[in-house]
Amino acid sequence: MNNMLSKFHSLRVRTFFVILLIGIVPSIVTSIIFFNYIRSRLISSDVTDMSTQAALISNEIVSYDYFSNPQQLAVNIELSATGNVYSGRVMVLDNTLKVVHDTYDLYEGRTMVWENVIKSAYGDTTSDYDTENHTLTVTQPIYDDLGEFIGVVLITESAEYFETNLEYCKSVVILISIVLIVVIFVFATLISSFTARPFVDLKNSIDNLSKGFGDGTLNVNSIKETEDISESFNRYNSQMKLLDDSRQEFVSNVSHELKTPLTSVKVLAESITSMGDGVPIEMYQEFMTDIVSEIDRETKIVNDLLSLVKMDKTDATMDVSPVNMNELVELIMRRLKPIAEKQEIELVLESFRPVTVEMDEVKFSLAISNLIENGIKYNEAGGFVHVSLNADHQYCYIRVEDSGLGIPEESLDHIFERFYRADKSHSREIGGTGLGLAITQNAIRMHHGEIKVASTLGEGTTFDVRVPLNYIKEEA
Ligand code: ADP
């Protein structure tokens, strides 16, 4: 059953059956209608003929006053002749519906209570075709010269002859139908494989591509649909290639970044061991401090990578709840205050109104604290980091402005890339991983927000963040 259904999944099989149905059903219906039409035409023409004959007989019965003398030879000869013409039977009934004459000599003297005879007693001419015995019977009332009902004429015809003709017709039509069905069958097979061909080609081309044959692009242009599919496939493929390239670049960057502190640790440790027992304690302590700071750096990179991976996940990982943004930003700034004081940076918060935002608090605080931390890090003693918080009926706006080093114009487009650092030498000294802004951007995107940067080298940098007050759930 399942196998049958799976076959109907195929475009070729479906097209084949549709053509077969369209071809065969109408021809069967037409044949049936045709036969019924022919039969009814034959019946109606015979009915007309038999009614005329019945009228003639009625006239003779009246003119010879047949009911007074049923032995009347002229009328009886006429009745027998009519019976012979129709290869059937003629009966004459009087006004009490008693059979006065039956050409089969079977019913004479009996009263006939048949629906059609009774109808004729009431003045109707009737006809009836018996499909089982293939007989056609016509009944007609007889009226005398005064218009009085005096009896009924009943003529039964054996319709065997047109049934034989119909049978002959039927066999010719069946023969033609068989030829037609064979032609439709061949036609359906050809058309269905012709229709499915481009899709088979498409599948083969994709199979070949996945085996590594061809130049990596799909070009099945036999019909418009496969041409469109090829174009969409090529677009998707090039996106995948880009994604793959960026993934590879990311992996190589990660490996490189993780290797650097390890290499430093190795070099430092080897230097100490190569010096043997005579290492002065100060040098020993200095090298150990360097080793600890390299390990700290390695830990920070790993932590940042983990945060980034979390940010790459989907909607399902968002733990959204309404959060008082003023309190959250205050808390972040309180946490960063010791670092700011150490570097003699002034931290200022300006809240224009109370703001509540639906968000994932952990992810969003990471984004904001990265921005403020950068403002402190890439700053000079005596500088400031100014954070302002505002909202309208739809969005919450956060601005982080610093009086720091600024970002060179050519770097502005790249600072949100993973591992990108604007001023390599300076950044190394300041100690970052190049992942902070990538994490920030991802976190803001997960809240369907936006982040913009403006900076002047030597004067400072401003980051503007905008997030919707109500969290927009992604459509499944
Ligand atoms: P990092 O860990 O290096 O700080 P980020 O992704 O946070 O990495 O920042 C990327 C680069 O952008 C930094 O290396 C720095 O050069 C530059 N940058 C970020 N924020 C600021 C800022 N407030 N002032 C000046 N430069 C900045």
CSV table of C-alpha atoms in Angstrom, one decimal, residues 58-475:
chain,number,residue,atom,x,y,z
A,58,SER,CA,-58.5,1.0,-35.0
A,59,ASN,CA,-60.0,2.5,-38.2
A,60,GLU,CA,-60.6,-1.0,-39.6
A,61,ILE,CA,-62.1,-2.2,-36.3
A,62,VAL,CA,-64.5,0.7,-36.3
A,63,SER,CA,-65.4,0.5,-40.0
A,64,TYR,CA,-66.0,-3.3,-39.9
A,65,ASP,CA,-67.8,-3.0,-36.5
A,66,TYR,CA,-65.4,-5.7,-35.3
A,67,PHE,CA,-66.6,-6.0,-31.8
A,68,SER,CA,-70.1,-7.1,-33.0
A,69,ASN,CA,-68.4,-9.7,-35.2
A,70,PRO,CA,-64.9,-10.7,-34.0
A,71,GLN,CA,-64.7,-13.4,-36.7
A,72,GLN,CA,-64.4,-10.6,-39.3
A,73,LEU,CA,-61.8,-12.1,-41.7
A,74,ALA,CA,-60.5,-8.9,-43.3
A,75,VAL,CA,-59.7,-7.4,-39.8
A,76,ASN,CA,-58.2,-10.7,-38.5
A,77,ILE,CA,-56.0,-11.0,-41.6
A,78,GLU,CA,-54.8,-7.5,-41.1
A,79,LEU,CA,-54.1,-8.3,-37.4
A,80,SER,CA,-52.1,-11.4,-38.3
A,81,ALA,CA,-50.2,-9.5,-41.0
A,82,THR,CA,-49.3,-6.8,-38.5
A,83,GLY,CA,-48.1,-9.4,-36.0
A,84,ASN,CA,-45.9,-11.0,-38.7
A,85,VAL,CA,-44.4,-7.6,-39.8
A,86,TYR,CA,-43.3,-6.9,-36.2
A,87,SER,CA,-42.4,-10.6,-35.5
A,88,GLY,CA,-44.6,-10.2,-32.5
A,89,ARG,CA,-48.2,-10.1,-31.3
A,90,VAL,CA,-51.3,-8.1,-31.8
A,91,MET,CA,-54.2,-8.0,-29.3
A,92,VAL,CA,-57.6,-6.3,-29.5
A,93,LEU,CA,-59.4,-5.6,-26.2
A,94,ASP,CA,-63.0,-4.4,-25.9
A,95,ASN,CA,-64.1,-1.5,-23.6
A,96,THR,CA,-64.2,-3.9,-20.6
A,97,LEU,CA,-60.5,-4.7,-21.3
A,98,LYS,CA,-61.4,-8.3,-22.3
A,99,VAL,CA,-59.2,-9.7,-25.0
A,100,VAL,CA,-61.3,-10.1,-28.1
A,101,HIS,CA,-58.5,-11.2,-30.4
A,102,ASP,CA,-54.9,-12.4,-29.7
A,103,THR,CA,-52.7,-13.3,-32.7
A,104,TYR,CA,-51.0,-15.8,-30.4
A,105,ASP,CA,-54.5,-17.3,-29.4
A,106,LEU,CA,-53.5,-17.4,-25.8
A,107,TYR,CA,-55.3,-14.6,-23.9
A,108,GLU,CA,-58.6,-14.5,-25.8
A,109,GLY,CA,-61.5,-14.1,-23.3
A,110,ARG,CA,-59.2,-13.0,-20.5
A,111,THR,CA,-59.4,-9.5,-19.0
A,112,MET,CA,-56.1,-7.6,-19.1
A,113,VAL,CA,-55.2,-5.4,-16.2
A,114,TRP,CA,-51.9,-3.9,-17.2
A,115,GLU,CA,-51.0,-0.4,-16.3
A,116,ASN,CA,-50.5,0.8,-19.9
A,117,VAL,CA,-53.8,-0.8,-21.1
A,118,ILE,CA,-55.6,1.0,-18.3
A,119,LYS,CA,-53.9,4.3,-19.4
A,120,SER,CA,-55.1,3.7,-22.9
A,121,ALA,CA,-58.6,3.1,-21.5
A,122,TYR,CA,-58.3,6.7,-20.2
A,123,GLY,CA,-57.3,7.9,-23.7
A,124,ASP,CA,-53.4,7.7,-23.7
A,125,THR,CA,-51.2,6.1,-26.4
A,126,THR,CA,-48.4,4.3,-24.5
A,127,SER,CA,-45.1,2.6,-25.3
A,128,ASP,CA,-43.0,0.4,-23.2
A,129,TYR,CA,-39.6,-1.2,-23.8
A,130,ASP,CA,-38.9,-4.4,-21.9
A,131,THR,CA,-35.1,-4.4,-21.6
A,132,GLU,CA,-35.0,-8.0,-20.3
A,133,ASN,CA,-37.1,-9.6,-23.1
A,134,HIS,CA,-36.2,-7.0,-25.7
A,135,THR,CA,-39.8,-6.4,-26.6
A,136,LEU,CA,-41.5,-3.1,-27.5
A,137,THR,CA,-45.2,-2.8,-26.8
A,138,VAL,CA,-47.5,0.0,-27.9
A,139,THR,CA,-51.1,0.4,-26.7
A,140,GLN,CA,-53.7,2.7,-28.3
A,141,PRO,CA,-57.4,3.5,-27.5
A,142,ILE,CA,-60.1,2.8,-30.1
A,143,TYR,CA,-62.9,5.3,-30.5
A,144,ASP,CA,-66.1,4.8,-32.5
A,145,ASP,CA,-67.4,7.4,-35.0
A,146,LEU,CA,-69.1,9.2,-32.1
A,147,GLY,CA,-65.9,9.4,-30.2
A,148,GLU,CA,-66.9,6.8,-27.6
A,149,PHE,CA,-64.1,4.6,-26.2
A,150,ILE,CA,-64.8,1.1,-27.5
A,151,GLY,CA,-61.5,-0.8,-26.9
A,152,VAL,CA,-57.7,-0.9,-27.0
A,153,VAL,CA,-55.2,-2.2,-29.7
A,154,LEU,CA,-52.0,-3.6,-28.3
A,155,ILE,CA,-49.0,-4.3,-30.6
A,156,THR,CA,-45.9,-6.0,-29.3
A,157,GLU,CA,-42.7,-6.1,-31.4
A,158,SER,CA,-39.7,-8.3,-30.9
A,159,ALA,CA,-36.8,-5.8,-30.8
A,160,GLU,CA,-34.2,-8.5,-31.1
A,161,TYR,CA,-33.2,-7.1,-34.5
A,162,PHE,CA,-32.0,-3.7,-33.2
A,163,GLU,CA,-30.4,-5.3,-30.2
A,164,THR,CA,-28.4,-7.4,-32.7
A,165,ASN,CA,-27.5,-4.3,-34.5
A,166,LEU,CA,-26.5,-2.6,-31.3
A,167,GLU,CA,-24.4,-5.6,-30.3
A,168,TYR,CA,-22.6,-5.3,-33.6
A,169,CYS,CA,-22.2,-1.5,-33.1
A,170,LYS,CA,-20.9,-2.2,-29.6
A,171,SER,CA,-18.2,-4.6,-30.8
A,172,VAL,CA,-17.0,-2.1,-33.4
A,173,VAL,CA,-16.9,0.7,-30.7
A,174,ILE,CA,-15.1,-1.6,-28.2
A,175,LEU,CA,-12.5,-2.4,-30.9
A,176,ILE,CA,-12.0,1.3,-31.6
A,177,SER,CA,-11.8,1.9,-27.9
A,178,ILE,CA,-9.1,-0.7,-27.4
A,179,VAL,CA,-7.1,0.9,-30.2
A,180,LEU,CA,-7.7,4.3,-28.6
A,181,ILE,CA,-6.7,3.1,-25.2
A,182,VAL,CA,-3.5,1.6,-26.5
A,183,VAL,CA,-2.7,4.9,-28.3
A,184,ILE,CA,-3.6,6.9,-25.2
A,185,PHE,CA,-1.4,4.6,-23.1
A,186,VAL,CA,1.6,5.1,-25.4
A,187,PHE,CA,0.9,8.8,-25.5
A,188,ALA,CA,0.6,9.0,-21.7
A,189,THR,CA,3.9,7.1,-21.3
A,190,LEU,CA,5.7,9.4,-23.7
A,191,ILE,CA,4.3,12.6,-22.3
A,192,SER,CA,4.8,11.6,-18.7
A,193,SER,CA,8.5,10.7,-19.3
A,194,PHE,CA,8.9,13.9,-21.3
A,195,THR,CA,7.4,16.0,-18.5
A,196,ALA,CA,9.5,14.3,-15.8
A,197,ARG,CA,12.7,14.3,-17.9
A,198,PRO,CA,14.0,17.8,-16.8
A,199,PHE,CA,13.5,16.9,-13.2
A,200,VAL,CA,15.4,13.6,-13.6
A,201,ASP,CA,18.2,15.7,-15.3
A,202,LEU,CA,18.1,18.1,-12.4
A,203,LYS,CA,18.5,15.3,-9.9
A,204,ASN,CA,21.3,13.7,-11.9
A,205,SER,CA,23.1,17.0,-12.2
A,206,ILE,CA,22.9,17.5,-8.4
A,207,ASP,CA,24.1,14.0,-7.8
A,208,ASN,CA,27.0,14.7,-10.1
A,209,LEU,CA,27.8,17.9,-8.3
A,210,SER,CA,27.8,16.1,-5.0
A,211,LYS,CA,30.2,13.5,-6.4
A,212,GLY,CA,32.5,16.4,-7.3
A,213,PHE,CA,31.9,16.4,-11.1
A,214,GLY,CA,31.3,19.6,-13.0
A,215,ASP,CA,32.3,23.2,-12.2
A,216,GLY,CA,30.0,23.5,-9.1
A,217,THR,CA,27.2,25.2,-10.8
A,218,LEU,CA,23.8,23.8,-11.9
A,219,ASN,CA,22.6,24.5,-15.4
A,220,VAL,CA,19.5,22.5,-16.2
A,221,ASN,CA,17.8,24.9,-18.6
A,222,SER,CA,15.4,22.6,-20.4
A,223,ILE,CA,12.3,24.2,-18.9
A,224,LYS,CA,11.7,27.5,-17.1
A,225,GLU,CA,11.0,25.7,-13.8
A,226,THR,CA,14.3,23.8,-13.7
A,227,GLU,CA,16.1,26.9,-14.9
A,228,ASP,CA,14.6,28.7,-11.8
A,229,ILE,CA,15.5,25.8,-9.5
A,230,SER,CA,19.1,25.8,-10.9
A,231,GLU,CA,19.4,29.6,-10.3
A,232,SER,CA,18.0,29.2,-6.7
A,233,PHE,CA,20.3,26.2,-6.1
A,234,ASN,CA,23.3,28.2,-7.4
A,235,ARG,CA,22.5,31.1,-5.1
A,236,TYR,CA,22.1,28.8,-2.1
A,237,ASN,CA,25.3,27.0,-3.0
A,238,SER,CA,27.3,30.2,-3.2
A,239,GLN,CA,25.9,31.2,0.2
A,240,MET,CA,26.9,27.9,1.6
A,241,LYS,CA,30.4,28.3,0.1
A,242,LEU,CA,30.6,31.7,1.8
A,243,LEU,CA,29.5,30.3,5.1
A,244,ASP,CA,31.9,27.4,4.7
A,245,ASP,CA,34.8,29.9,4.0
A,246,SER,CA,33.9,32.0,7.0
A,247,ARG,CA,33.6,28.9,9.1
A,248,GLN,CA,37.1,27.7,8.0
A,249,GLU,CA,38.5,31.2,8.6
A,250,PHE,CA,36.9,31.2,12.0
A,251,VAL,CA,38.4,27.8,12.9
A,252,SER,CA,41.8,28.9,11.7
A,253,ASN,CA,41.5,32.2,13.7
A,254,VAL,CA,40.4,30.3,16.8
A,255,SER,CA,43.3,27.9,16.5
A,256,HIS,CA,45.8,30.7,16.0
A,257,GLU,CA,44.4,32.7,18.9
A,258,LEU,CA,44.5,29.7,21.2
A,259,LYS,CA,48.0,28.8,20.1
A,260,THR,CA,49.5,32.2,20.7
A,261,PRO,CA,49.3,32.2,24.6
A,262,LEU,CA,50.3,28.5,24.7
A,263,THR,CA,53.4,29.3,22.6
A,264,SER,CA,54.3,32.1,24.9
A,265,VAL,CA,53.8,29.9,28.0
A,266,LYS,CA,56.0,27.2,26.3
A,267,VAL,CA,58.8,29.7,25.5
A,268,LEU,CA,58.7,31.2,29.0
A,269,ALA,CA,58.7,27.8,30.7
A,270,GLU,CA,61.5,26.5,28.4
A,271,SER,CA,63.6,29.6,29.1
A,272,ILE,CA,63.4,28.9,32.8
A,273,THR,CA,64.2,25.2,32.5
A,274,SER,CA,67.1,25.8,30.1
A,275,MET,CA,68.7,28.1,32.7
A,276,GLY,CA,68.9,25.2,35.2
A,277,ASP,CA,69.3,25.8,38.9
A,278,GLY,CA,70.8,29.3,38.7
A,279,VAL,CA,67.7,31.2,37.9
A,280,PRO,CA,67.5,34.4,40.0
A,281,ILE,CA,64.3,34.4,42.0
A,282,GLU,CA,63.2,37.8,40.5
A,283,MET,CA,63.4,36.4,37.0
A,284,TYR,CA,61.6,33.3,38.0
A,285,GLN,CA,58.8,35.4,39.5
A,286,GLU,CA,58.6,37.7,36.4
A,287,PHE,CA,58.4,34.7,34.1
A,288,MET,CA,55.7,33.0,36.3
A,289,THR,CA,53.7,36.3,36.3
A,290,ASP,CA,53.9,36.3,32.5
A,291,ILE,CA,52.8,32.7,32.3
A,292,VAL,CA,49.8,33.4,34.6
A,293,SER,CA,48.8,36.4,32.4
A,294,GLU,CA,49.0,34.2,29.3
A,295,ILE,CA,46.9,31.6,30.9
A,296,ASP,CA,44.4,34.3,31.9
A,297,ARG,CA,44.3,35.4,28.3
A,298,GLU,CA,43.7,31.9,27.1
A,299,THR,CA,40.9,31.5,29.6
A,300,LYS,CA,39.3,34.8,28.4
A,301,ILE,CA,39.5,33.7,24.8
A,302,VAL,CA,37.8,30.4,25.7
A,303,ASN,CA,35.1,32.2,27.7
A,304,ASP,CA,34.4,34.7,25.0
A,305,LEU,CA,34.2,31.8,22.4
A,306,LEU,CA,31.7,30.1,24.7
A,307,SER,CA,29.6,33.3,24.9
A,308,LEU,CA,29.7,33.7,21.2
A,309,VAL,CA,28.6,30.1,20.6
A,310,LYS,CA,25.6,30.7,23.0
A,311,MET,CA,24.7,33.9,21.0
A,312,ASP,CA,24.7,31.9,17.8
A,313,LYS,CA,21.9,29.7,19.0
A,314,THR,CA,18.3,30.3,18.1
A,315,ASP,CA,15.2,31.8,19.6
A,316,ALA,CA,14.6,28.7,21.7
A,317,THR,CA,17.6,29.5,24.0
A,318,MET,CA,16.2,33.0,24.9
A,319,ASP,CA,15.1,33.3,28.5
A,320,VAL,CA,12.9,36.4,28.0
A,321,SER,CA,11.4,38.4,30.9
A,322,PRO,CA,10.6,42.1,31.6
A,323,VAL,CA,13.7,43.8,33.0
A,324,ASN,CA,14.1,47.2,34.5
A,325,MET,CA,16.8,48.6,32.2
A,326,ASN,CA,17.8,51.5,34.5
A,327,GLU,CA,18.6,49.1,37.3
A,328,LEU,CA,20.4,46.7,34.9
A,329,VAL,CA,22.7,49.5,33.4
A,330,GLU,CA,23.4,50.8,36.9
A,331,LEU,CA,24.4,47.4,38.1
A,332,ILE,CA,26.7,46.9,35.1
A,333,MET,CA,28.3,50.2,35.7
A,334,ARG,CA,28.8,49.5,39.4
A,335,ARG,CA,30.6,46.3,38.5
A,336,LEU,CA,32.9,48.1,36.1
A,337,LYS,CA,33.5,51.1,38.4
A,338,PRO,CA,36.7,49.5,40.0
A,339,ILE,CA,38.3,49.0,36.6
A,340,ALA,CA,37.4,52.5,35.5
A,341,GLU,CA,38.8,54.0,38.7
A,342,LYS,CA,42.0,52.1,38.3
A,343,GLN,CA,42.4,53.6,34.8
A,344,GLU,CA,41.2,57.0,36.0
A,345,ILE,CA,38.2,57.0,33.8
A,346,GLU,CA,35.0,58.8,34.8
A,347,LEU,CA,31.8,56.7,34.5
A,348,VAL,CA,28.6,58.6,34.1
A,349,LEU,CA,25.0,57.3,33.7
A,350,GLU,CA,22.2,59.6,32.5
A,351,SER,CA,18.7,58.1,32.6
A,352,PHE,CA,16.0,60.1,31.0
A,353,ARG,CA,13.0,57.9,32.1
A,354,PRO,CA,12.3,54.5,33.7
A,355,VAL,CA,12.5,51.9,31.0
A,356,THR,CA,11.4,48.2,31.1
A,357,VAL,CA,12.4,45.9,28.3
A,358,GLU,CA,11.4,42.3,27.6
A,359,MET,CA,14.8,40.6,27.1
A,360,ASP,CA,17.2,37.8,28.0
A,361,GLU,CA,18.9,39.6,30.9
A,362,VAL,CA,22.2,37.6,30.8
A,363,LYS,CA,22.7,38.0,27.1
A,364,PHE,CA,21.8,41.6,27.0
A,365,SER,CA,24.0,42.6,30.0
A,366,LEU,CA,26.9,40.9,28.3
A,367,ALA,CA,26.3,43.1,25.2
A,368,ILE,CA,26.1,46.4,27.2
A,369,SER,CA,29.0,45.6,29.6
A,370,ASN,CA,31.2,44.8,26.5
A,371,LEU,CA,30.5,48.3,25.1
A,372,ILE,CA,31.2,50.0,28.5
A,373,GLU,CA,34.3,47.9,29.1
A,374,ASN,CA,35.7,48.8,25.6
A,375,GLY,CA,35.0,52.5,26.4
A,376,ILE,CA,37.1,52.1,29.5
A,377,LYS,CA,39.8,49.9,27.9
A,378,TYR,CA,40.4,52.1,24.8
A,379,ASN,CA,40.6,55.3,26.8
A,380,GLU,CA,43.2,57.4,28.4
A,381,ALA,CA,43.6,58.5,32.1
A,382,GLY,CA,41.3,61.4,32.8
A,383,GLY,CA,38.8,60.4,30.1
A,384,PHE,CA,35.2,59.5,30.5
A,385,VAL,CA,32.6,57.0,29.5
A,386,HIS,CA,29.1,58.5,29.2
A,387,VAL,CA,26.1,56.1,29.2
A,388,SER,CA,22.6,57.4,28.4
A,389,LEU,CA,19.3,55.6,28.6
A,390,ASN,CA,16.1,56.7,26.9
A,391,ALA,CA,12.9,55.3,25.4
A,392,ASP,CA,9.9,56.0,23.3
A,393,HIS,CA,6.7,54.0,23.1
A,394,GLN,CA,8.4,51.4,20.9
A,395,TYR,CA,12.1,51.3,21.5
A,396,CYS,CA,14.7,51.6,24.2
A,397,TYR,CA,17.8,53.6,23.3
A,398,ILE,CA,21.2,53.2,24.9
A,399,ARG,CA,24.2,55.3,24.0
A,400,VAL,CA,27.8,54.5,25.1
A,401,GLU,CA,30.1,57.4,24.4
A,402,ASP,CA,33.7,57.6,25.3
A,403,SER,CA,36.5,60.2,25.0
A,404,GLY,CA,39.0,57.5,24.1
A,405,LEU,CA,41.4,56.5,21.3
A,406,GLY,CA,38.7,56.4,18.6
A,407,ILE,CA,38.6,53.9,15.7
A,408,PRO,CA,40.3,54.4,12.3
A,409,GLU,CA,37.7,54.9,9.6
A,410,GLU,CA,38.8,51.9,7.6
A,411,SER,CA,38.3,49.7,10.6
A,412,LEU,CA,34.7,50.8,11.4
A,413,ASP,CA,33.2,48.3,9.0
A,414,HIS,CA,35.2,45.4,10.6
A,415,ILE,CA,35.1,45.9,14.3
A,416,PHE,CA,32.0,43.6,14.7
A,417,GLU,CA,33.9,40.7,13.0
A,418,ARG,CA,35.2,37.9,15.1
A,419,PHE,CA,38.8,38.3,16.2
A,420,TYR,CA,39.1,41.7,14.5
A,421,ARG,CA,41.2,44.3,16.3
A,422,ALA,CA,41.5,47.8,15.0
A,423,ASP,CA,44.9,48.8,16.3
A,424,LYS,CA,46.8,45.5,16.6
A,425,SER,CA,49.8,46.7,18.6
A,426,HIS,CA,47.7,48.8,21.0
A,427,SER,CA,45.0,46.2,21.3
A,428,ARG,CA,47.6,43.6,22.2
A,429,GLU,CA,48.9,45.8,25.0
A,430,ILE,CA,45.3,46.5,26.2
A,431,GLY,CA,44.5,42.8,26.0
A,432,GLY,CA,41.4,41.9,24.1
A,433,THR,CA,40.2,38.9,22.2
A,434,GLY,CA,38.5,40.6,19.3
A,435,LEU,CA,35.3,38.8,20.2
A,436,GLY,CA,33.6,41.3,22.4
A,437,LEU,CA,31.8,43.3,19.7
A,438,ALA,CA,30.9,40.2,17.8
A,439,ILE,CA,29.2,38.9,21.0
A,440,THR,CA,27.5,42.3,21.5
A,441,GLN,CA,26.2,42.5,17.9
A,442,ASN,CA,24.8,38.9,18.1
A,443,ALA,CA,23.1,39.6,21.4
A,444,ILE,CA,21.4,42.7,20.1
A,445,ARG,CA,20.3,40.9,16.9
A,446,MET,CA,18.8,38.2,19.0
A,447,HIS,CA,16.7,40.9,20.6
A,448,HIS,CA,15.8,42.2,17.1
A,449,GLY,CA,17.7,45.4,17.9
A,450,GLU,CA,20.3,47.5,16.0
A,451,ILE,CA,23.8,48.8,16.9
A,452,LYS,CA,25.6,51.7,15.2
A,453,VAL,CA,29.0,53.1,15.7
A,454,ALA,CA,30.5,56.6,15.1
A,455,SER,CA,34.1,57.4,15.9
A,456,THR,CA,36.8,60.0,15.4
A,457,LEU,CA,40.3,58.9,15.8
A,458,GLY,CA,41.9,60.5,18.9
A,459,GLU,CA,38.6,62.0,20.0
A,460,GLY,CA,36.3,59.1,21.0
A,461,THR,CA,33.7,56.6,20.0
A,462,THR,CA,29.9,56.4,20.3
A,463,PHE,CA,27.9,53.2,20.1
A,464,ASP,CA,24.1,53.6,19.7
A,465,VAL,CA,21.9,50.6,20.6
A,466,ARG,CA,18.2,50.4,19.9
A,467,VAL,CA,16.0,47.4,21.0
A,468,PRO,CA,12.2,47.0,20.9
A,469,LEU,CA,10.6,47.3,24.3
A,470,ASN,CA,8.5,44.2,23.6
A,471,TYR,CA,10.4,41.0,22.5
A,472,ILE,CA,9.5,39.9,19.0
A,473,LYS,CA,9.1,36.2,18.9
A,474,GLU,CA,10.5,34.6,15.8
A,475,GLU,CA,8.0,32.8,13.6
